[in-house]
mmCIF file of C-alpha atoms in Angstrom:
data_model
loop_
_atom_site.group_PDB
_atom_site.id
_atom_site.type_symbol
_atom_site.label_atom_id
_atom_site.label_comp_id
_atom_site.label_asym_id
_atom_site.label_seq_id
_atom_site.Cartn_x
_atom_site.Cartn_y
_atom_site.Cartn_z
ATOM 1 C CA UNK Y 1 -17.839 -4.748 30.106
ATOM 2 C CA UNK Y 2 -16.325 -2.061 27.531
ATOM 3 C CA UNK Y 3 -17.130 0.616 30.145
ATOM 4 C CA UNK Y 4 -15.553 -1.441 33.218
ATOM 5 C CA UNK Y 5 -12.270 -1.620 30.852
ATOM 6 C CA UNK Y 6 -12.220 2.338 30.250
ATOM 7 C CA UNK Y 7 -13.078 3.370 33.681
ATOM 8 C CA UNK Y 8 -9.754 3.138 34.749
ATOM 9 C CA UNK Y 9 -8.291 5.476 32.553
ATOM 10 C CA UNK Y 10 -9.739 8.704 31.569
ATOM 11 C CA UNK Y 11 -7.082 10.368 30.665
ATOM 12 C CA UNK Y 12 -3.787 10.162 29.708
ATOM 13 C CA UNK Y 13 -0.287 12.148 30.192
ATOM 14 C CA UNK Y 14 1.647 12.711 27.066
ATOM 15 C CA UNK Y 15 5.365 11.967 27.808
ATOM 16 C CA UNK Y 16 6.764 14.412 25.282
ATOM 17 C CA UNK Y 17 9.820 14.511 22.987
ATOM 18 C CA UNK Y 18 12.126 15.161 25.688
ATOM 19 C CA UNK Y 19 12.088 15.730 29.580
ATOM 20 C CA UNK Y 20 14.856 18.359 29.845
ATOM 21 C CA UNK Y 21 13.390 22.032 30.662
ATOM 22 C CA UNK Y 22 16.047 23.295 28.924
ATOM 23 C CA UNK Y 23 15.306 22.230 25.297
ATOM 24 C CA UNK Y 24 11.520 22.882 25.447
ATOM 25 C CA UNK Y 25 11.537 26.354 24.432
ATOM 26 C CA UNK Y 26 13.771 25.645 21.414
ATOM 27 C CA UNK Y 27 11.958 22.926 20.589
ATOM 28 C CA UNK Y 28 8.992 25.090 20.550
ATOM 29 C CA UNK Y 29 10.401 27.491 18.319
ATOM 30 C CA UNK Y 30 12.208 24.834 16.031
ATOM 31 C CA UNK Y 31 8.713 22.880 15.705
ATOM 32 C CA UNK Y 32 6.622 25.686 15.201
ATOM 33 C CA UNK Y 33 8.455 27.300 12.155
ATOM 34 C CA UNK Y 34 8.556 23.875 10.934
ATOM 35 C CA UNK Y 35 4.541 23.674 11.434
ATOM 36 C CA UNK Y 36 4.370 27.398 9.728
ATOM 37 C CA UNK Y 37 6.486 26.607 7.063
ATOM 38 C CA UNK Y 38 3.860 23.553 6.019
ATOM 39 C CA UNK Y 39 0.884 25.162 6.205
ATOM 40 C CA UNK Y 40 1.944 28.212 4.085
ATOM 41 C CA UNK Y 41 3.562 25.738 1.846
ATOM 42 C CA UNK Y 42 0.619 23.435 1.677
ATOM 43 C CA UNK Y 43 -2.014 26.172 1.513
ATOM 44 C CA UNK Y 44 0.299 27.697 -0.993
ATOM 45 C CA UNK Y 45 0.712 24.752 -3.218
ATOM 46 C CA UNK Y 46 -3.375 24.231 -3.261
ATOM 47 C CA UNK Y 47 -4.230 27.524 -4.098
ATOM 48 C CA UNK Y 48 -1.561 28.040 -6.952
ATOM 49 C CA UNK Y 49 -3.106 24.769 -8.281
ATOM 50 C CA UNK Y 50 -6.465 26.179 -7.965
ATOM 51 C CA UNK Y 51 -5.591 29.798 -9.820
ATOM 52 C CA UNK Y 52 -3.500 28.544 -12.378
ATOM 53 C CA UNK Y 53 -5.753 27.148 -15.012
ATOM 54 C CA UNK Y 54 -2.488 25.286 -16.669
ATOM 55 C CA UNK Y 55 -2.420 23.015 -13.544
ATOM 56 C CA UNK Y 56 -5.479 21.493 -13.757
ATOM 57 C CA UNK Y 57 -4.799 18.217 -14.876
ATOM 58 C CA UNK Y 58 -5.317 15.060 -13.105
ATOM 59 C CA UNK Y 59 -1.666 15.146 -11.708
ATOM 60 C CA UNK Y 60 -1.707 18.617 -10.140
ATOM 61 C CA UNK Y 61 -5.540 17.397 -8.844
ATOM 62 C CA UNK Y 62 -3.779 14.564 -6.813
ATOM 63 C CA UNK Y 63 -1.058 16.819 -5.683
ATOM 64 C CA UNK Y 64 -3.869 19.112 -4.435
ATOM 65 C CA UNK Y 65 -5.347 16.508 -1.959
ATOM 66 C CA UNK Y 66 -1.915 15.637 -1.203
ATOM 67 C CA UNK Y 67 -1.463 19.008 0.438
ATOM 68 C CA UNK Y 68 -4.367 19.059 2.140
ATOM 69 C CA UNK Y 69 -4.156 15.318 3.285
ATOM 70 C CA UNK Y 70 -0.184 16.797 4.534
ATOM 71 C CA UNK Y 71 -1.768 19.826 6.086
ATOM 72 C CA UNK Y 72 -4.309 17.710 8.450
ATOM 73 C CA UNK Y 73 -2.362 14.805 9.851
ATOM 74 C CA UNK Y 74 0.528 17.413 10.411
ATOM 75 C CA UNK Y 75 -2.322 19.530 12.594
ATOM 76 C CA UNK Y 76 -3.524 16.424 13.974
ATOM 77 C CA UNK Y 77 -0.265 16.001 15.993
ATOM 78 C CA UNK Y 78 1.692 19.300 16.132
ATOM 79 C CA UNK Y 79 -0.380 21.901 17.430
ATOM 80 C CA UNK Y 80 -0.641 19.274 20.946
ATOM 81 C CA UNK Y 81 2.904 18.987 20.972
ATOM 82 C CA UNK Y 82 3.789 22.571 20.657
ATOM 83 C CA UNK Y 83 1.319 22.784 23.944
ATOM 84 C CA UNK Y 84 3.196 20.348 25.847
ATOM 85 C CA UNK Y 85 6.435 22.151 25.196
ATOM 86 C CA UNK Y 86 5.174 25.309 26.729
ATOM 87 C CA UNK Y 87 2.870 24.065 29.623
ATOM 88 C CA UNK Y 88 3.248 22.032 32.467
ATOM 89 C CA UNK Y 89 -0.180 19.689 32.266
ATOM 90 C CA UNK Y 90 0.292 17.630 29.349
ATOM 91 C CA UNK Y 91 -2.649 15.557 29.694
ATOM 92 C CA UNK Y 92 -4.927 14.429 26.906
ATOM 93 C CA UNK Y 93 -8.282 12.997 27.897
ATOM 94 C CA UNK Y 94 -9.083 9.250 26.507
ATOM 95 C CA UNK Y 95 -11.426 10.724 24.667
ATOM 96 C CA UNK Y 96 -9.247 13.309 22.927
ATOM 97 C CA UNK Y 97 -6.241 10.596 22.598
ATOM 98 C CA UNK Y 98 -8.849 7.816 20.658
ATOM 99 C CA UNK Y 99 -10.014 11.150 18.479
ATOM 100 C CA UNK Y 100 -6.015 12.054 17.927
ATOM 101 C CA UNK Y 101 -5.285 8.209 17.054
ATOM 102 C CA UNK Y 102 -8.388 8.356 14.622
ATOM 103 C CA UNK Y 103 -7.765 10.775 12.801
ATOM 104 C CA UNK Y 104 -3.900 10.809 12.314
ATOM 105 C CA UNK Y 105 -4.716 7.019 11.033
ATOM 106 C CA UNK Y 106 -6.943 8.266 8.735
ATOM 107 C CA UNK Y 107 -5.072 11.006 7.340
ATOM 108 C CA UNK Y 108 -1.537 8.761 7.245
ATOM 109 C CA UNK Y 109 -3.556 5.650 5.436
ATOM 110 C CA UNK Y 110 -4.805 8.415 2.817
ATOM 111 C CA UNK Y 111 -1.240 9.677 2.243
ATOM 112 C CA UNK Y 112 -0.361 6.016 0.952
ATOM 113 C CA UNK Y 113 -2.905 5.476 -1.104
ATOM 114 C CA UNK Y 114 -2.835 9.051 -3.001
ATOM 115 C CA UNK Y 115 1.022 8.687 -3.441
ATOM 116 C CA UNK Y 116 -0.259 5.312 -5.039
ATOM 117 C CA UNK Y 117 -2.879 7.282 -6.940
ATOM 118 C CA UNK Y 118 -0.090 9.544 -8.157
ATOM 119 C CA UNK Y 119 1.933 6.756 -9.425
ATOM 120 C CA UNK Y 120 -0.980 4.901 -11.242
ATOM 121 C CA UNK Y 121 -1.492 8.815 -12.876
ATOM 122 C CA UNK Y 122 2.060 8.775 -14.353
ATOM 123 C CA UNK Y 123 1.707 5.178 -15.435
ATOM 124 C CA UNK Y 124 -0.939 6.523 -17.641
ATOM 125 C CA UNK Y 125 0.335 9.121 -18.859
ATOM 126 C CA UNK Y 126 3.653 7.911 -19.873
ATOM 127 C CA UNK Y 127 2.629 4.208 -21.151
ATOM 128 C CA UNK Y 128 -0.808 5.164 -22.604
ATOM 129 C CA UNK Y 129 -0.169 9.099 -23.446
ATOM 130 C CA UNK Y 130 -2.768 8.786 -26.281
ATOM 131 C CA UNK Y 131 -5.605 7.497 -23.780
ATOM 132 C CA UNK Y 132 -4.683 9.675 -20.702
ATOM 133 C CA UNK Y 133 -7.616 12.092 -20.997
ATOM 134 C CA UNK Y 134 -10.292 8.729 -21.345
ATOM 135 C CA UNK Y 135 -8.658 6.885 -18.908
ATOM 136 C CA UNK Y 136 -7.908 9.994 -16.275
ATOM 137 C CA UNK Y 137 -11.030 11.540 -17.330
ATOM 138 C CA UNK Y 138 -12.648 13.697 -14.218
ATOM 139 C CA UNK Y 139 -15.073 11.269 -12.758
ATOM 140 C CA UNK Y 140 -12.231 8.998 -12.747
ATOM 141 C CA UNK Y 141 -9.873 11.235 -10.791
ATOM 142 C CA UNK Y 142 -12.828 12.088 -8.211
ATOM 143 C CA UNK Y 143 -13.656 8.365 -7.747
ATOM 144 C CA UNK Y 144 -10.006 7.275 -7.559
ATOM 145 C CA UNK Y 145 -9.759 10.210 -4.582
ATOM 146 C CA UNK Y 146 -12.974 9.123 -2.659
ATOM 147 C CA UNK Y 147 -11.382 5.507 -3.216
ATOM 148 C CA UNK Y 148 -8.290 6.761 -0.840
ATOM 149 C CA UNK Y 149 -9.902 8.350 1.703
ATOM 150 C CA UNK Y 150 -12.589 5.584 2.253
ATOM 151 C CA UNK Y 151 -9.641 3.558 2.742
ATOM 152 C CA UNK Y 152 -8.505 5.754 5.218
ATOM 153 C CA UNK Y 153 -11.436 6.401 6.905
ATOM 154 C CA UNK Y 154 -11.868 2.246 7.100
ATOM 155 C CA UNK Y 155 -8.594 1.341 8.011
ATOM 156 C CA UNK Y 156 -8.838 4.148 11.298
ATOM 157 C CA UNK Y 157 -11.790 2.842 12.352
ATOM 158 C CA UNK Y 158 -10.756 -0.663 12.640
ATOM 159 C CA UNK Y 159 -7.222 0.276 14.087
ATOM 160 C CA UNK Y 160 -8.857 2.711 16.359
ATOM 161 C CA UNK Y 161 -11.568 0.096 17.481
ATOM 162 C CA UNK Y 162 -9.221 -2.356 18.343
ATOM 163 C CA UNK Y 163 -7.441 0.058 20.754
ATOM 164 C CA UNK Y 164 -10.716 0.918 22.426
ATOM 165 C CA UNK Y 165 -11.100 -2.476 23.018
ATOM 166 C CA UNK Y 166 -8.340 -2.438 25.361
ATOM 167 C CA UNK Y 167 -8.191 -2.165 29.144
ATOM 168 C CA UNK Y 168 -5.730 0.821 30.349
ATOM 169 C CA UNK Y 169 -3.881 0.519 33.857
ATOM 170 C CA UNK Y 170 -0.580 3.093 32.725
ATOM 171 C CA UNK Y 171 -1.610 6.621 31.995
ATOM 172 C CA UNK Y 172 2.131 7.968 30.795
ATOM 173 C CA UNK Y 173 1.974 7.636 27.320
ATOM 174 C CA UNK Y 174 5.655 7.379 26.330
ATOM 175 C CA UNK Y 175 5.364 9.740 23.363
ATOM 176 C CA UNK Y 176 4.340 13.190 21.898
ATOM 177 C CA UNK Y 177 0.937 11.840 20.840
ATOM 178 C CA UNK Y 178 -1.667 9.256 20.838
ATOM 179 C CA UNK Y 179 0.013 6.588 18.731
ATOM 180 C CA UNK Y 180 -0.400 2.643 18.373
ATOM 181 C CA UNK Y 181 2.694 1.181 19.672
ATOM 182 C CA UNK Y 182 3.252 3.650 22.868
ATOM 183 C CA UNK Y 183 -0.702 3.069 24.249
ATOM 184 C CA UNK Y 184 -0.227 -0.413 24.120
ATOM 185 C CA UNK Y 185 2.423 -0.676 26.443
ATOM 186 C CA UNK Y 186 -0.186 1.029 28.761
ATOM 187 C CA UNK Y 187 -2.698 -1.686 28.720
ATOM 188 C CA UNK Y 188 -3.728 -4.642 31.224
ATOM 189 C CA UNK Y 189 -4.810 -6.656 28.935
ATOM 190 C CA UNK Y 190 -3.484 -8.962 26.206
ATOM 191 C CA UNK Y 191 -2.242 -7.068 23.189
ATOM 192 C CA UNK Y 192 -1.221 -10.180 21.209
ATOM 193 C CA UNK Y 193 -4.052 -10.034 18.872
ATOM 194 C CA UNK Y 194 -4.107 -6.437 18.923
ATOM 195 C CA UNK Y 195 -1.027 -6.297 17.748
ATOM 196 C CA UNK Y 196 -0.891 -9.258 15.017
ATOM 197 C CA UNK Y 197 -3.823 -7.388 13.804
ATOM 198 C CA UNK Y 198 -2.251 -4.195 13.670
ATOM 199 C CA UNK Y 199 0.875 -5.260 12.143
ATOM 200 C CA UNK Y 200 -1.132 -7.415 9.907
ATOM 201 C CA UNK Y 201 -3.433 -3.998 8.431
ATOM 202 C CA UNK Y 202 -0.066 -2.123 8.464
ATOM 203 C CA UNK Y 203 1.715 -4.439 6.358
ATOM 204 C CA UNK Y 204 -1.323 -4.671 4.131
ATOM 205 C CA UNK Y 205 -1.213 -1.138 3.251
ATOM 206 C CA UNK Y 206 2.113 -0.433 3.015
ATOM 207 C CA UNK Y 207 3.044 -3.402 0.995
ATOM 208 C CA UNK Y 208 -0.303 -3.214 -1.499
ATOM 209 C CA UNK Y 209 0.187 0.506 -2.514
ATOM 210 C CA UNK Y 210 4.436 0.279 -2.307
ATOM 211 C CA UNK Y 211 3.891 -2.517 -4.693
ATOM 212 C CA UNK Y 212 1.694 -0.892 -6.931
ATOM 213 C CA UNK Y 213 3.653 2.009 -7.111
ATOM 214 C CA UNK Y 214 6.790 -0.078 -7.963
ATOM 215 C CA UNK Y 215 4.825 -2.508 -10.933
ATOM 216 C CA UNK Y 216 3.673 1.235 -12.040
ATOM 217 C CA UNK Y 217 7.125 2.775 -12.303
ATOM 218 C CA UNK Y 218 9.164 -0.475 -13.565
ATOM 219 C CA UNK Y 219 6.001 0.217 -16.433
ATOM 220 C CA UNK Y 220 7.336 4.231 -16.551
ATOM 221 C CA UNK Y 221 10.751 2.969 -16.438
ATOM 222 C CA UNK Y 222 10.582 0.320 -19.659
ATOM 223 C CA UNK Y 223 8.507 3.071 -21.454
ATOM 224 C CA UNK Y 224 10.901 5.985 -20.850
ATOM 225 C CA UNK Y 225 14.305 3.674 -21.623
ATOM 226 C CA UNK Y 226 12.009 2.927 -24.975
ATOM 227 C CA UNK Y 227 12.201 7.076 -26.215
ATOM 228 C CA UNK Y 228 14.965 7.411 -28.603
ATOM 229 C CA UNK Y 229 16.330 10.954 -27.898
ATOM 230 C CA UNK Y 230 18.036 11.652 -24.498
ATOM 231 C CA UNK Y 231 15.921 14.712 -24.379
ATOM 232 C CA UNK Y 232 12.444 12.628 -24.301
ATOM 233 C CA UNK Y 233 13.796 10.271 -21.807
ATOM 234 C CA UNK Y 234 15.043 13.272 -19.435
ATOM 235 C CA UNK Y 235 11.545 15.245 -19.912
ATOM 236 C CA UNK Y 236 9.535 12.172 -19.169
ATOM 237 C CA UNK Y 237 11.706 11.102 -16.258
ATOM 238 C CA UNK Y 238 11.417 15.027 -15.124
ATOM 239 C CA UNK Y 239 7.862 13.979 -14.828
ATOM 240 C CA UNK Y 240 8.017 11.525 -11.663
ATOM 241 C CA UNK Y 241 11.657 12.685 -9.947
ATOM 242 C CA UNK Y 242 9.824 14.367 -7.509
ATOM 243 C CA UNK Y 243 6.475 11.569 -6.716
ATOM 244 C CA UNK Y 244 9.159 9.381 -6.501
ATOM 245 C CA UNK Y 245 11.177 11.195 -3.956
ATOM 246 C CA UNK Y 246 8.546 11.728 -1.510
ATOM 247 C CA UNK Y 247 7.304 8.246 -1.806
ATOM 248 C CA UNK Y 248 10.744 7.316 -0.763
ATOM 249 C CA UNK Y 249 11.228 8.817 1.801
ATOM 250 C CA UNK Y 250 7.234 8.447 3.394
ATOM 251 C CA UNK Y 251 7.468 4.495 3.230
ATOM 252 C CA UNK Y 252 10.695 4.314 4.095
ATOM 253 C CA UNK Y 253 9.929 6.116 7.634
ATOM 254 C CA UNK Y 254 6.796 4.401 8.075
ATOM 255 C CA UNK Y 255 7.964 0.615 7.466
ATOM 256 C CA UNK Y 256 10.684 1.653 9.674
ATOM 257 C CA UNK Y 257 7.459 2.446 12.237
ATOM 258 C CA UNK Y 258 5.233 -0.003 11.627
ATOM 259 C CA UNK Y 259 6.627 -3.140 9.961
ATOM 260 C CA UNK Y 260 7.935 -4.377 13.231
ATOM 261 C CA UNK Y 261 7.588 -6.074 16.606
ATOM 262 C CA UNK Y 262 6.643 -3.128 19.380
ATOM 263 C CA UNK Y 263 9.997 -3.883 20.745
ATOM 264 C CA UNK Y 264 12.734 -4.070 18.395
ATOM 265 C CA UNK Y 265 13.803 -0.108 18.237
ATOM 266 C CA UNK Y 266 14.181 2.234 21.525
ATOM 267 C CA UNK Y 267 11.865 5.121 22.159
ATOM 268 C CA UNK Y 268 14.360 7.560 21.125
ATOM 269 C CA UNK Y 269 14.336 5.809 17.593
ATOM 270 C CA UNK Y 270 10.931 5.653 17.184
ATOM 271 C CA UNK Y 271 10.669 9.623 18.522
ATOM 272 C CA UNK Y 272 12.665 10.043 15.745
ATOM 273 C CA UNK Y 273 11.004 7.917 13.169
ATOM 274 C CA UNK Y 274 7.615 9.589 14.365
ATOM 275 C CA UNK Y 275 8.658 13.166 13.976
ATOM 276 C CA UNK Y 276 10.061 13.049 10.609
ATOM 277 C CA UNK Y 277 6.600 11.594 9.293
ATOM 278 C CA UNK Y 278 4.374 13.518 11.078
ATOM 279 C CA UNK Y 279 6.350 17.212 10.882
ATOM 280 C CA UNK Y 280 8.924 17.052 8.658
ATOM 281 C CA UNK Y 281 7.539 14.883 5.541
ATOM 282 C CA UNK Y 282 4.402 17.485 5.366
ATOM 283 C CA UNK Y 283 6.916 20.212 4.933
ATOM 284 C CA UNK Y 284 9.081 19.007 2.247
ATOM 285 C CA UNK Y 285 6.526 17.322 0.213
ATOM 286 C CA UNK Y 286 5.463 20.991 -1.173
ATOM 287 C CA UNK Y 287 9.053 22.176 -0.870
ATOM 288 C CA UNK Y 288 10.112 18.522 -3.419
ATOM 289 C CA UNK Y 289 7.330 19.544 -5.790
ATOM 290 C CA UNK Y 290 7.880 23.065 -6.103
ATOM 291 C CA UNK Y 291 11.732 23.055 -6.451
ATOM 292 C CA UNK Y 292 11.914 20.067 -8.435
ATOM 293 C CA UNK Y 293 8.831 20.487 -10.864
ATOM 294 C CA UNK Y 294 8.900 23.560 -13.565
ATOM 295 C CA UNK Y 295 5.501 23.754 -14.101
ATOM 296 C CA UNK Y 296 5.003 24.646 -10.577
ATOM 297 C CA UNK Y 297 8.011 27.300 -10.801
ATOM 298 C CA UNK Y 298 6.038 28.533 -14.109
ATOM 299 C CA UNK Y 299 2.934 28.768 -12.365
ATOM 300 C CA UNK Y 300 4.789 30.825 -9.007
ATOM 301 C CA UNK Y 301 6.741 33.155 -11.181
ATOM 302 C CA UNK Y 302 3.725 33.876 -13.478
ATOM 303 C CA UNK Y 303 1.252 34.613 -9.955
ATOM 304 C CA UNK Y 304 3.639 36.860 -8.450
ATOM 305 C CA UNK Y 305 3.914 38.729 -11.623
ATOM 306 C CA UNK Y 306 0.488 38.795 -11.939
ATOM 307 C CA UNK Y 307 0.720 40.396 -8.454
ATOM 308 C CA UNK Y 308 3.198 42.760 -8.884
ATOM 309 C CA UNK Y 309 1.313 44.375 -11.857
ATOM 310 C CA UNK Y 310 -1.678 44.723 -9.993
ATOM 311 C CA UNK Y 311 0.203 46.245 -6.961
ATOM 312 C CA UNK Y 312 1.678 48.273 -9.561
ATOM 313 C CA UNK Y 313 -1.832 49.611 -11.246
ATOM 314 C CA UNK Y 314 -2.901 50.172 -7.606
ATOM 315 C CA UNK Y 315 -0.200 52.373 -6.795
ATOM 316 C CA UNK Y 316 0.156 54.366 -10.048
ATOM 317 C CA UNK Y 317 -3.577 55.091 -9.844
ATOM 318 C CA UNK Y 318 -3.486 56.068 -6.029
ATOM 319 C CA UNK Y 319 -1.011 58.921 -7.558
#
């Protein structure tokens, strides 16, 4: 029966962002830099974190796998796109599409729970400072990390299973990838459940690990208004400014997403929605932590000097 449903489809046609000729090359161009731009700043930000022996700490450990979860579920979905805009098939096989859905599940799902991870790791450290290395210890930190991406990996497979289950008739996928929402407006069959269930797995995930991060940061909050000088309260705050901003603005795009019935927003909207979370939030997530986080400004100024002397050395001894 399951091979009756998918003979119908086997592959699909990938609408795009836009259908005007004109804009494709600039889009190219924009989308690319923008896809440059966050793997040099996500490569960047894991290998300063791996050098400098003053970030490892459990926090700059989470921010590492935060990079790298940013750097895959941006390549996931980008390097297709920037395809599409430059040739005139833009077909995806079914098999491709369900691997493209898959994974960008997986790696989206993981960015929750690690920015939850993150938030639990500043809990610590500002409500229980004086058990932070117990409690954060490294086995800790390593099972708290295979904890998010085994919920990844098991909410993808479900998600993904439930849209193999489907019958396809439609093979324009209105969209610039293989998403939820756009392939089930191809299919023949029912998507009621499909989509109760979806909305159902989305709402758990969003609304467990937003939660969690808020109980952990009304926690941070209580304990920083507790510090006496305005100096302590600043530094401590300093601390989660920049967690804080990137969790606002991933779950706010992604409710906006997910969190609601397949028709309530236009295409355009959900374009929109889609291509700040998958290409723009992997590119400013490095860019928040870097600029806003002076340990990370320490540890950039103190490589490239590092690197100047030695460029220095090289060329005083080639003379």
């Amino acid at each position: 029966m399951a091979a009756e449903n998918h003979s119908v489809v086997t592959e699909f046609i990938l609408g795009g962002l836009t259908s005007r000729t004109e804009l494709q090359l600039p889009l190219f161009l924009l989308f690319l830099g923008v896809y440059v731009v966050t793997m040099l700043g996500n490569l960047g930000m894991t290998g300063l974190i791996c050098l400098d022996t003053q970030l490892h700490t459990p926090m700059y450990y989470f921010l590492s796998n935060l990079s790298l979860v940013d750097l895959l579920y941006a390549s996931v979905t980008t390097p297709k796109m920037l395809v599409s805009f430059v040739s005139e098939k833009k077909a995806i096989s079914y098999t491709g599409c369900m691997s493209q859905l898959f994974f960008f599940l997986l790696f989206v799902i993981a960015e929750c729970y690690m920015l939850t991870v993150m938030a639990y790791d500043r809990y610590v450290a500002i409500c229980r400072p004086l058990l932070y290395g117990t409690i954060m210890s490294p086995s800790v930190c390593s099972l708290l990390v295979a904890a998010v991406y085994t919920m990844g990996l098991i909410g993808s497979t479900v998600e993904t299973g439930l849209m193999l289950s489907l019958s396809y008739c439609g093979r324009l996928v209105s969209h610039y990838f293989c998403d939820i929402l756009p392939l089930m407006k191809l299919s023949c069959s029912s998507t009621y459940g499909v989509e109760v269930t979806v909305f159902l797995l989305a709402g758990f995930n969003i609304v467990v690990t937003s939660l969690t991060v808020l109980i952990s940061y009304a926690f941070v909050l209580s304990s920083i208004l507790r510090i006496s000088t305005a100096e302590g309260r600043a530094k401590a705050f300093g601390t989660c400014n920049s967690h804080l901003t990137a969790v606002g603005i991933f779950y706010g795009s992604t409710a906006f997403m997910y969190l609601k019935p397949s028709t309530a927003t236009s295409l355009a909207q959900e374009s929109v929605a889609s291509v700040f979370y998958t290409s723009a939030i992997p590119m400013l997530n490095p860019l928040i932590y870097s600029l806003r986080n002076k340990e990370v400004k320490a540890a950039v100024r103190k490589t490239l000097r590092r690197k100047l002397c030695r460029c220095r050395c090289c060329s005083s001894f080639s003379m």
